[in-house]
Coordinates of C-alpha atoms and ligand atoms in Angstrom, one line a residue:
M298 CA -33.7 -19.9 45.3
K299 CA -31.1 -20.1 48.2
Q300 CA -32.9 -21.0 51.5
D301 CA -31.6 -17.6 53.3
R302 CA -33.3 -15.7 50.3
L303 CA -36.3 -17.4 50.7
A304 CA -36.2 -16.7 54.6
A305 CA -35.8 -12.8 53.7
L306 CA -38.6 -12.8 51.1
E307 CA -40.7 -14.3 53.9
A308 CA -39.8 -12.0 56.5
L309 CA -40.4 -9.0 54.0
E310 CA -43.9 -10.3 53.2
A311 CA -44.7 -10.5 57.0
Q312 CA -43.5 -7.5 57.5
V313 CA -45.7 -6.1 54.7
A314 CA -48.6 -7.4 56.5
R315 CA -47.7 -6.0 59.6
D316 CA -47.1 -2.5 58.3
L317 CA -50.5 -2.7 56.4
A318 CA -52.6 -3.5 59.5
Y319 CA -50.6 -0.9 61.4
L320 CA -52.0 1.5 59.1
D321 CA -55.2 -0.3 58.6
Y322 CA -57.7 2.9 59.5
P323 CA -60.4 3.8 58.9
A324 CA -60.8 0.4 58.4
R325 CA -64.6 0.5 57.3
P326 CA -65.6 -0.6 53.8
W327 CA -68.0 2.3 52.8
V328 CA -68.9 2.5 49.4
P329 CA -73.1 1.8 49.1
P330 CA -73.3 -1.5 46.7
R331 CA -74.9 -1.2 43.4
A332 CA -76.7 -3.5 41.2
H333 CA -77.6 -4.4 37.5
P334 CA -79.9 -7.2 35.7
D335 CA -77.2 -7.7 33.2
A336 CA -73.7 -7.7 34.7
P337 CA -72.0 -7.5 38.3
V338 CA -71.3 -3.8 39.0
Y339 CA -68.1 -2.8 40.0
D340 CA -67.0 0.6 41.8
V341 CA -63.8 0.8 40.1
V342 CA -62.7 -0.9 36.8
I343 CA -58.9 -0.8 35.9
V344 CA -58.0 -1.2 32.2
G345 CA -54.1 -2.3 32.6
G346 CA -52.5 -4.7 34.9
G347 CA -49.0 -2.8 34.6
Q348 CA -47.2 -1.0 37.4
A349 CA -50.1 2.2 37.3
G350 CA -53.3 0.2 37.1
L351 CA -51.8 -2.9 40.2
A352 CA -50.5 0.6 42.2
T353 CA -54.0 2.5 41.6
A354 CA -55.9 -1.0 42.9
F355 CA -53.6 -0.5 45.8
G356 CA -54.1 2.6 46.6
L357 CA -58.2 2.3 46.6
L358 CA -58.0 -0.7 48.6
R359 CA -56.1 1.3 51.3
E360 CA -59.1 3.6 51.2
K361 CA -61.5 1.0 51.7
V362 CA -62.7 1.1 48.2
D363 CA -62.6 -2.9 47.6
N364 CA -65.1 -3.4 45.0
I365 CA -63.0 -3.2 42.2
L366 CA -61.3 -5.2 39.1
V367 CA -58.0 -4.8 37.2
V368 CA -58.2 -6.1 33.6
D369 CA -55.6 -6.8 31.3
R370 CA -55.1 -8.3 27.9
N371 CA -51.9 -9.8 28.0
P372 CA -51.4 -12.9 29.9
A373 CA -50.2 -13.0 33.7
G374 CA -46.6 -11.9 34.1
Q375 CA -46.8 -10.3 30.6
E376 CA -48.3 -6.7 31.8
G377 CA -46.4 -4.1 29.9
P378 CA -43.2 -3.8 28.0
W379 CA -41.0 -5.0 30.5
T380 CA -41.0 -8.7 29.2
T381 CA -42.5 -8.3 26.0
F382 CA -41.6 -5.5 23.3
A383 CA -38.7 -3.5 25.8
R384 CA -35.3 -4.6 24.6
M385 CA -32.9 -2.6 26.5
V386 CA -31.0 -4.6 29.4
T387 CA -31.8 -2.3 32.1
L388 CA -34.7 0.2 33.0
R389 CA -33.5 4.0 32.0
T390 CA -34.5 5.3 35.4
P391 CA -32.3 5.6 38.8
K392 CA -32.5 2.3 40.7
H393 CA -33.6 4.4 44.0
L394 CA -36.7 5.3 42.1
T395 CA -40.0 4.6 44.4
G396 CA -43.4 4.4 43.2
P397 CA -45.9 1.7 43.5
D398 CA -45.1 1.4 47.1
L399 CA -47.2 4.3 47.8
G400 CA -44.9 5.1 50.7
I401 CA -44.6 1.9 52.8
P402 CA -41.3 1.1 53.1
S403 CA -41.8 -2.8 53.1
L404 CA -43.2 -2.6 49.8
T405 CA -40.4 -0.8 47.9
P406 CA -38.7 -1.8 45.0
R407 CA -35.5 -1.7 47.0
A408 CA -36.9 -3.7 50.0
W409 CA -37.8 -6.5 47.6
F410 CA -34.6 -6.5 46.0
E411 CA -32.7 -6.8 48.9
A412 CA -35.1 -9.3 50.3
R413 CA -34.8 -11.1 46.8
F414 CA -30.9 -10.7 46.2
G415 CA -29.4 -9.2 49.4
E416 CA -27.8 -5.7 50.6
D417 CA -24.7 -6.3 48.9
A418 CA -26.2 -7.1 45.4
W419 CA -28.3 -3.8 45.5
M420 CA -25.5 -1.8 46.2
E421 CA -23.7 -3.1 43.8
L422 CA -26.4 -2.6 41.5
G423 CA -26.5 -0.1 38.7
K424 CA -30.2 -0.3 37.0
W425 CA -32.8 -2.6 37.6
P426 CA -32.6 -5.6 34.7
K427 CA -36.2 -5.0 33.1
E428 CA -36.8 -8.9 33.8
V429 CA -36.4 -8.3 37.4
W430 CA -38.5 -4.9 37.8
Q431 CA -41.8 -7.5 36.2
D432 CA -40.3 -9.7 38.7
Y433 CA -41.1 -7.1 41.5
L434 CA -44.4 -6.4 40.0
I435 CA -45.5 -9.6 39.9
W436 CA -44.1 -10.2 43.3
Y437 CA -46.3 -6.5 44.4
R438 CA -49.2 -7.9 42.7
R439 CA -49.4 -11.5 44.4
V440 CA -48.4 -9.9 48.2
L441 CA -50.8 -7.3 48.0
D442 CA -53.7 -9.9 46.5
I443 CA -54.6 -7.3 43.8
P444 CA -57.8 -8.8 42.0
V445 CA -56.7 -9.2 38.2
R446 CA -58.2 -10.9 35.3
N447 CA -56.1 -11.6 32.5
E448 CA -56.6 -12.2 28.9
W449 CA -59.5 -9.7 29.4
D450 CA -59.5 -7.3 26.7
L451 CA -61.7 -4.0 27.3
V452 CA -63.2 -3.7 23.7
E453 CA -65.5 -1.1 24.1
V454 CA -67.4 1.7 26.6
L455 CA -70.7 2.5 26.6
P456 CA -72.4 5.1 29.2
E457 CA -75.7 4.0 30.8
G458 CA -77.0 6.7 33.1
P459 CA -74.6 6.6 36.0
L460 CA -72.8 3.7 35.4
L461 CA -70.4 2.5 32.4
R462 CA -71.2 -0.8 30.2
L463 CA -68.0 -2.1 29.4
A464 CA -67.6 -4.9 26.6
I465 CA -64.8 -7.3 27.3
D466 CA -63.0 -10.4 25.4
T467 CA -62.2 -13.0 27.2
P468 CA -60.6 -16.4 26.3
A469 CA -64.0 -17.9 27.4
G470 CA -66.1 -15.4 25.1
P471 CA -67.5 -12.0 25.4
R472 CA -68.4 -10.5 29.1
T473 CA -70.0 -7.4 30.3
L474 CA -69.1 -5.6 33.4
M475 CA -70.7 -2.3 34.6
A476 CA -69.0 0.1 36.3
R477 CA -69.5 3.3 38.1
K478 CA -65.6 4.4 37.6
L479 CA -62.9 3.5 35.0
V480 CA -59.6 4.0 35.0
L481 CA -57.6 3.5 31.8
A482 CA -54.2 2.5 33.0
T483 CA -53.6 1.1 29.6
G484 CA -50.1 2.1 28.7
I485 CA -47.7 4.7 27.6
D486 CA -49.5 4.5 24.0
G487 CA -52.8 4.0 26.3
A488 CA -54.2 7.9 24.9
G489 CA -53.4 6.6 21.5
R490 CA -51.5 4.4 19.3
W491 CA -47.7 3.5 18.2
H492 CA -46.9 5.4 15.2
I493 CA -46.0 4.3 12.1
P494 CA -45.1 6.9 9.4
D495 CA -47.5 7.2 6.1
F496 CA -44.5 7.1 3.9
I497 CA -43.6 3.5 5.3
R498 CA -47.1 1.9 6.0
G499 CA -48.5 0.8 2.6
V500 CA -45.2 1.1 0.6
V501 CA -43.2 -1.4 2.2
P502 CA -44.7 -5.0 3.0
E503 CA -45.5 -5.5 6.3
S504 CA -43.1 -8.6 6.6
R505 CA -40.0 -5.8 5.8
Y506 CA -40.8 -3.5 9.0
A507 CA -41.8 -3.4 12.4
H508 CA -42.4 -0.5 15.1
T509 CA -40.4 -0.7 18.4
S510 CA -43.4 -1.9 20.1
E511 CA -44.0 -4.8 17.9
S512 CA -42.5 -8.3 18.3
I513 CA -39.7 -9.0 16.0
D514 CA -37.9 -12.1 15.2
F515 CA -34.0 -10.6 15.3
N516 CA -33.1 -14.3 14.3
R517 CA -34.6 -13.9 11.0
L518 CA -32.5 -10.6 10.3
R519 CA -29.2 -12.2 10.7
G520 CA -26.5 -11.0 7.7
K521 CA -29.6 -8.2 7.4
R522 CA -28.9 -4.4 6.4
I523 CA -31.0 -3.1 9.2
G524 CA -32.3 0.9 8.7
V525 CA -33.6 2.1 12.3
L526 CA -35.8 5.3 12.1
G527 CA -35.8 7.3 15.1
A528 CA -33.2 8.1 18.2
G529 CA -34.9 7.5 21.0
A530 CA -34.1 5.3 23.4
S531 CA -36.3 2.3 22.0
A532 CA -34.7 2.8 18.6
F533 CA -31.1 2.1 20.1
D534 CA -32.4 -0.7 22.0
N535 CA -34.0 -2.0 18.8
A536 CA -30.6 -1.6 17.2
G537 CA -28.5 -3.0 20.0
T538 CA -30.7 -6.5 19.7
A539 CA -30.6 -6.3 16.3
L540 CA -26.6 -6.0 16.3
E541 CA -26.2 -8.0 19.6
A542 CA -28.2 -10.5 16.7
G543 CA -25.5 -10.7 14.0
V544 CA -27.3 -8.4 11.3
A545 CA -25.0 -7.4 8.7
S546 CA -25.2 -3.4 9.5
V547 CA -27.3 -0.9 11.4
D548 CA -27.7 2.5 10.2
L549 CA -30.1 4.7 12.8
C550 CA -31.1 8.1 11.3
L551 CA -32.5 11.5 13.2
R552 CA -34.1 14.3 11.7
R553 CA -32.5 16.7 14.7
A554 CA -29.3 17.9 13.7
D555 CA -27.6 16.2 17.4
I556 CA -28.9 13.4 19.1
P557 CA -30.3 14.6 22.1
R558 CA -28.0 14.6 25.4
V559 CA -29.6 16.3 28.3
N560 CA -32.8 14.2 30.0
P561 CA -35.3 16.5 31.2
Y562 CA -37.0 13.5 33.0
R563 CA -33.7 13.9 35.2
W564 CA -34.7 17.7 35.8
M565 CA -38.2 16.8 36.4
E566 CA -38.0 14.3 39.6
F567 CA -38.3 16.8 42.4
S568 CA -41.7 16.9 44.6
G569 CA -42.5 20.4 43.2
F570 CA -42.8 19.3 40.0
L571 CA -44.1 16.0 40.1
G572 CA -46.4 17.0 43.1
H573 CA -47.9 20.2 41.5
F574 CA -47.7 20.9 38.0
A575 CA -51.3 20.5 37.6
A576 CA -52.2 23.2 39.8
M577 CA -50.3 25.4 37.2
P578 CA -52.5 27.5 35.0
D579 CA -53.1 26.0 31.3
I580 CA -50.2 28.6 29.6
D581 CA -47.6 27.3 32.3
R582 CA -48.4 23.6 31.8
W583 CA -48.5 24.4 28.0
R584 CA -45.0 25.7 28.5
F585 CA -43.6 23.5 30.6
M586 CA -44.2 20.5 29.0
K587 CA -43.7 21.8 25.3
H588 CA -40.4 22.3 26.3
I589 CA -39.8 18.8 27.8
L590 CA -41.2 16.9 25.0
D591 CA -39.4 19.2 22.7
M592 CA -36.4 17.9 24.5
N593 CA -37.1 14.7 24.2
Q594 CA -35.0 11.9 26.0
P595 CA -32.0 10.8 25.1
P596 CA -30.8 7.2 24.7
P597 CA -29.0 6.2 28.2
Q598 CA -25.1 6.5 28.1
D599 CA -25.1 2.6 28.7
T600 CA -27.3 2.0 25.9
F601 CA -25.5 4.3 23.3
H602 CA -22.5 2.2 24.0
R603 CA -24.2 -1.0 23.3
C604 CA -24.6 0.4 19.7
A605 CA -21.0 2.1 19.0
R606 CA -18.8 -0.9 20.5
H607 CA -20.1 -2.5 16.9
P608 CA -18.0 -1.5 14.0
N609 CA -20.9 -2.3 11.6
F610 CA -23.4 0.3 13.7
A611 CA -23.7 3.9 12.0
F612 CA -26.0 6.5 13.3
H613 CA -26.9 9.6 11.0
T614 CA -27.7 13.1 12.1
A615 CA -30.1 15.6 10.0
C616 CA -31.2 12.5 7.9
P617 CA -34.6 12.5 7.7
W618 CA -36.3 9.8 5.3
E619 CA -37.7 11.8 2.4
W620 CA -39.6 8.5 0.4
V621 CA -39.5 5.3 0.7
R622 CA -39.6 2.5 -2.0
M623 CA -39.2 -0.9 -2.5
E624 CA -36.8 -1.6 -6.0
G625 CA -36.5 -5.3 -6.3
D626 CA -36.0 -6.6 -3.1
G627 CA -34.3 -3.7 -1.5
I628 CA -35.8 -1.0 0.5
H629 CA -34.7 2.4 -1.1
V630 CA -35.0 5.1 1.7
A631 CA -34.1 8.5 0.0
T632 CA -32.2 11.1 2.8
P633 CA -30.6 14.5 2.2
K634 CA -27.2 12.1 2.6
G635 CA -28.4 10.2 -0.2
V636 CA -30.4 6.7 -0.8
M637 CA -29.7 4.1 1.6
I638 CA -30.8 0.6 0.6
F639 CA -32.3 -1.8 3.9
D640 CA -33.5 -5.1 3.9
F641 CA -35.7 -4.3 7.1
L642 CA -36.8 -1.1 8.9
V643 CA -37.2 -0.4 12.4
V644 CA -39.5 1.9 13.1
G645 CA -38.6 3.8 16.1
T646 CA -41.2 7.0 15.6
G647 CA -43.1 6.6 19.0
F648 CA -46.9 7.0 19.5
L649 CA -49.3 9.7 19.2
V650 CA -52.0 10.8 21.5
E651 CA -55.5 10.7 19.4
A652 CA -58.7 9.7 21.4
A653 CA -60.1 8.3 18.3
Y654 CA -57.2 5.7 17.9
R655 CA -58.4 4.1 21.4
P656 CA -61.4 1.4 20.4
E657 CA -62.3 1.4 24.1
V658 CA -63.3 5.4 23.7
A659 CA -63.9 5.7 20.0
A660 CA -67.2 5.8 20.4
F661 CA -67.3 8.9 22.0
A662 CA -63.9 10.3 20.9
N663 CA -65.7 13.4 19.6
V664 CA -67.0 14.6 22.7
I665 CA -63.7 14.2 24.2
A666 CA -62.2 17.7 25.2
T667 CA -58.5 18.3 23.9
W668 CA -56.3 21.2 24.6
E669 CA -57.1 22.4 21.1
D670 CA -60.5 22.8 22.3
K671 CA -59.4 24.9 25.4
F672 CA -56.4 26.5 25.2
T673 CA -55.0 28.9 22.1
P674 CA -50.9 29.0 22.3
P675 CA -49.6 32.2 22.1
P676 CA -48.0 32.9 18.5
G677 CA -44.9 30.7 17.8
E678 CA -45.7 28.3 20.9
A679 CA -48.0 25.9 19.0
S680 CA -47.9 22.4 18.6
A681 CA -50.3 20.2 16.3
V682 CA -48.8 17.1 18.4
L683 CA -49.6 18.6 22.0
A684 CA -53.0 20.2 21.0
R685 CA -54.5 16.6 20.8
Y686 CA -53.5 15.7 24.2
P687 CA -57.0 15.4 26.4
Y688 CA -57.9 18.4 28.3
L689 CA -58.2 16.3 31.9
G690 CA -59.5 17.3 35.2
D691 CA -58.4 17.3 38.5
A692 CA -57.9 13.6 38.8
F693 CA -57.4 12.9 35.2
Q694 CA -60.8 12.5 34.3
F695 CA -61.9 13.1 30.6
T696 CA -63.7 16.6 30.2
E697 CA -66.5 17.7 27.6
R698 CA -65.8 19.5 24.5
Q699 CA -69.2 21.1 25.0
A700 CA -70.6 21.7 28.6
G701 CA -73.2 19.0 29.0
T702 CA -73.0 16.9 26.1
A703 CA -71.2 14.0 27.7
P704 CA -71.3 13.9 31.7
Y705 CA -70.1 10.3 31.9
L706 CA -66.7 11.3 31.0
A707 CA -66.1 12.7 34.4
N708 CA -66.1 8.8 35.4
I709 CA -63.5 7.7 33.1
H710 CA -60.0 8.7 34.2
N711 CA -56.9 8.7 31.7
F712 CA -53.9 7.6 33.4
T713 CA -51.5 7.3 30.5
F714 CA -49.0 9.2 28.6
G715 CA -51.6 11.0 27.1
A716 CA -52.4 12.8 30.5
T717 CA -48.8 14.4 30.9
L718 CA -49.4 17.9 29.4
S719 CA -52.5 18.3 31.8
M720 CA -51.3 16.4 34.7
G721 CA -47.5 15.9 34.5
L722 CA -46.1 12.4 35.0
S723 CA -48.4 9.8 35.8
G724 CA -48.5 6.2 36.1
A725 CA -46.8 6.1 32.6
S726 CA -43.6 6.4 34.1
I727 CA -41.9 5.0 37.4
S728 CA -40.8 8.9 38.3
G729 CA -44.3 10.2 38.3
M730 CA -46.4 7.3 39.8
K731 CA -45.4 8.7 43.8
Y732 CA -47.7 11.6 43.2
G733 CA -49.9 10.7 40.1
V734 CA -51.2 7.9 41.9
S735 CA -52.2 9.4 44.8
R736 CA -53.7 12.1 42.9
L737 CA -55.8 9.7 41.1
V738 CA -56.8 7.8 44.2
Q739 CA -58.0 10.5 46.1
G740 CA -59.9 12.0 43.1
V741 CA -61.7 8.8 42.2
V742 CA -62.6 8.2 46.3
R743 CA -63.9 11.9 46.1
D744 CA -66.6 11.3 43.1
L745 CA -68.2 8.2 45.0
W746 CA -68.2 9.8 48.0
M747 CA -69.9 13.0 46.7
A748 CA -71.9 10.6 44.2
D749 CA -73.5 9.1 47.5
R750 CA -73.1 12.0 49.9
Q751 CA -77.4 11.8 50.5
H752 CA -77.2 8.3 51.2
F753 CA -74.2 8.9 53.9
L754 CA -76.4 11.9 55.5
D755 CA -79.5 9.5 55.7
D756 CA -77.1 7.2 57.0
L757 CA -76.0 9.5 59.9
R758 CA -79.4 10.6 60.8
C759 CA -80.4 7.2 61.6
Y760 CA -76.9 6.3 63.1
D761 CA -78.1 5.4 66.7
Q762 CA -75.1 2.6 67.7
P763 CA -74.8 3.7 71.4
E764 CA -71.5 4.1 72.6
L765 CA -72.7 5.1 76.1
V766 CA -74.5 1.7 77.2
S767 CA -75.2 1.9 80.7
T768 CA -75.6 5.2 83.1
E769 CA -75.3 2.7 86.2
W770 CA -72.7 2.6 87.9
P771 CA -71.7 -1.4 88.3
A772 CA -71.3 -3.0 91.3
S773 CA -67.5 -4.2 90.7
P774 CA -65.4 -1.3 89.6
P775 CA -64.2 -1.5 85.7
I776 CA -60.8 -2.4 84.7
S777 CA -59.0 0.6 83.2
S778 CA -58.1 0.5 79.4
T779 CA -54.8 2.1 79.7
P780 CA -51.9 -0.3 80.8
A781 CA -49.8 1.1 83.7
M782 CA -46.9 3.5 81.9
A783 CA -43.8 2.2 82.3
A784 CA -40.6 4.0 83.8
P785 CA -40.0 7.2 82.2
L786 CA -37.6 7.0 79.5
P787 CA -33.7 7.8 79.9
A788 CA -32.9 11.5 78.9
S789 CA -30.4 10.1 76.2
I790 CA -33.7 9.2 74.6
S791 CA -36.6 11.3 75.4
S792 CA -34.9 14.8 75.3
F793 CA -35.2 17.0 72.2
S794 CA -31.6 17.2 71.8
A795 CA -30.9 13.2 71.5
S796 CA -29.4 12.6 68.4
T797 CA -31.7 10.5 66.2
P798 CA -30.9 8.5 63.0
M799 CA -32.8 11.3 61.3
A800 CA -31.2 14.2 63.0
R801 CA -27.8 12.6 61.9
A802 CA -29.0 12.0 58.3
R803 CA -29.7 15.6 58.1
R804 CA -26.3 16.7 59.3
Ligands
FAD1161 C1 -39.7 0.2 25.8 C2 -40.2 1.3 26.9 C3 -39.2 1.2 28.2 C4 -39.5 1.6 29.0 N1 -38.4 2.1 30.5 C5 -38.9 2.7 31.6 C6 -37.9 3.2 32.6 O1 -36.7 2.9 32.3 N2 -38.6 3.8 33.5 C7 -39.5 4.1 33.5 O2 -39.6 5.3 34.6 N3 -40.6 4.4 32.6 C8 -40.1 3.6 31.5 N4 -41.0 3.6 30.9 C9 -42.3 4.3 30.4 C10 -43.2 3.8 31.5 O3 -42.6 3.5 33.2 C11 -43.8 2.3 31.2 O4 -44.6 2.5 30.2 C12 -44.6 1.1 31.9 O5 -45.0 0.0 31.4 C13 -45.8 1.9 32.4 O6 -46.8 1.5 33.1 P1 -48.5 1.4 33.0 O7 -48.8 0.6 34.2 O8 -48.5 3.0 32.6 O9 -48.5 0.7 31.8 P2 -48.1 -1.0 31.1 O10 -46.9 -1.5 31.8 O11 -47.9 -0.3 29.7 O12 -49.3 -1.7 31.4 C14 -50.7 -1.3 30.6 C15 -51.3 -2.2 30.5 O13 -52.6 -2.3 29.5 C16 -52.7 -3.3 29.4 N5 -54.2 -3.0 28.2 C17 -53.6 -2.1 27.5 N6 -55.0 -1.7 26.8 C18 -56.2 -2.5 27.0 C19 -57.4 -3.0 26.9 N7 -57.9 -2.1 26.1 N8 -57.7 -4.2 27.7 C20 -57.1 -4.7 28.8 N9 -56.0 -4.3 28.9 C21 -55.3 -3.6 28.2 C22 -51.6 -4.1 28.5 O14 -52.0 -5.4 28.0 C23 -50.8 -3.5 29.6 O15 -50.4 -5.0 30.2 C24 -40.8 2.4 29.3 C25 -41.8 2.4 28.6 C26 -41.3 1.3 27.4 C27 -42.5 1.4 26.5

């Protein structure tokens, strides 16, 4: 890296430290420690060291909840999709989105990008290359010194009185952690699993198909005929990667009569919706989110062009796959447009939300309330898919299917895409982080306070730190603690009418 960029990054890190020092109020760590004979007790364990988990950890540390730990099953630097299975060239979201910074300018993605590459590079930037976004998250984690254990895989959660027993697989063997609060920031599929339709699974040999979330050796597919099922951004990303790898052809098939063109996510990006979706009654939340999810997301224009520039690329609308079977070495796919023959299938059918699919909570998935348990949509507005979404509380916590059967659920916060119907966007999209993270953090901190309020009342009742230490008048008068004020500011700066950058920006 050039010397001036190194210097700029060092200056930025110094700015971050200064900003956090200026904002360090109230500074007192306050959560009373807990102990357990079997294992260390954390106030909060966050599962997932991606953008959502890291920002949540930072939010908690700012509230002086510092007995926390983030665990991630992936190796360091490979958290999330960005450098693992994401096959887009750039992020899909506009470059100026903020989120992980939690409102601190020196922590914003832009501040880091400008320090790393220069202000001109920012002006020239279209959208973030995905690897550079991962570099920003790696810097964010380091500069904030967030405690993360990589290659720690949470495999099971067991309630134990007011605590949660966490079974973790690590390279050094199984470990147990105890936690008062658990945040599941386990990714976009973190409330269910990636979905492979049954007419493919078990019919086509596993070596001949892959979901877009899986690792795919595209070099092995050179010269092959590829069938892609689905028209979301990931389906196009994989089609583009396959075409660039030299496959013979790509046929992308979608059920809809046309490719979605309008992106509801861009509509959502305003503070009213992002900040207050969760405040709405069930019927409104259902209607908004059903419409948004029914609209689906189009592939970004540049992603579509990435495929369309290849003559051996085709997409087929109103072309659902009716059945699939192996005939000889070919994969035969029946569609209303006839039978198509492929050598390999890329399945871009996204994920399903279903608690029972998650190993972490499978043991008690049957007591977790879903929308199906709490809400009956009006005739004509039903959705079997949405009905399986968890019915969350005001801070992303699971709720009980039947009151009193599983009080421990109030200590497990689902901060994944599964939260979307209850809470709007969470951390599982950059667009929703600004509001989702602060709502989650405030809820977790509230619950820790509420759980210990008697302790704090007792603590207050025996608080006896004198501030007035003497009622004697000292022999020599004390030095004033307020320095002599400088001469008054000139009118051009101090008067109400003085034009400031903000006033000029608003004009
Ligand atoms: C291909 C793709 C492209 C996307 N592009 C964009 C985009 O351009 N803009 C945008 O705003 N959003 C985008 N998203 C949506 C969203 O922003 C990302 O999914 C983002 O990664 C979500 O961040 P996260 O921290 O919630 O989850 P992740 O970044 O996925 O991190 C979750 C982490 O949890 C870990 N984990 C999961 N289960 C366990 C467990 N049991 N034990 C330990 N660790 C566990 C995983 O290893 C992973 O590292 C995209 C999503 C995908 C899949």
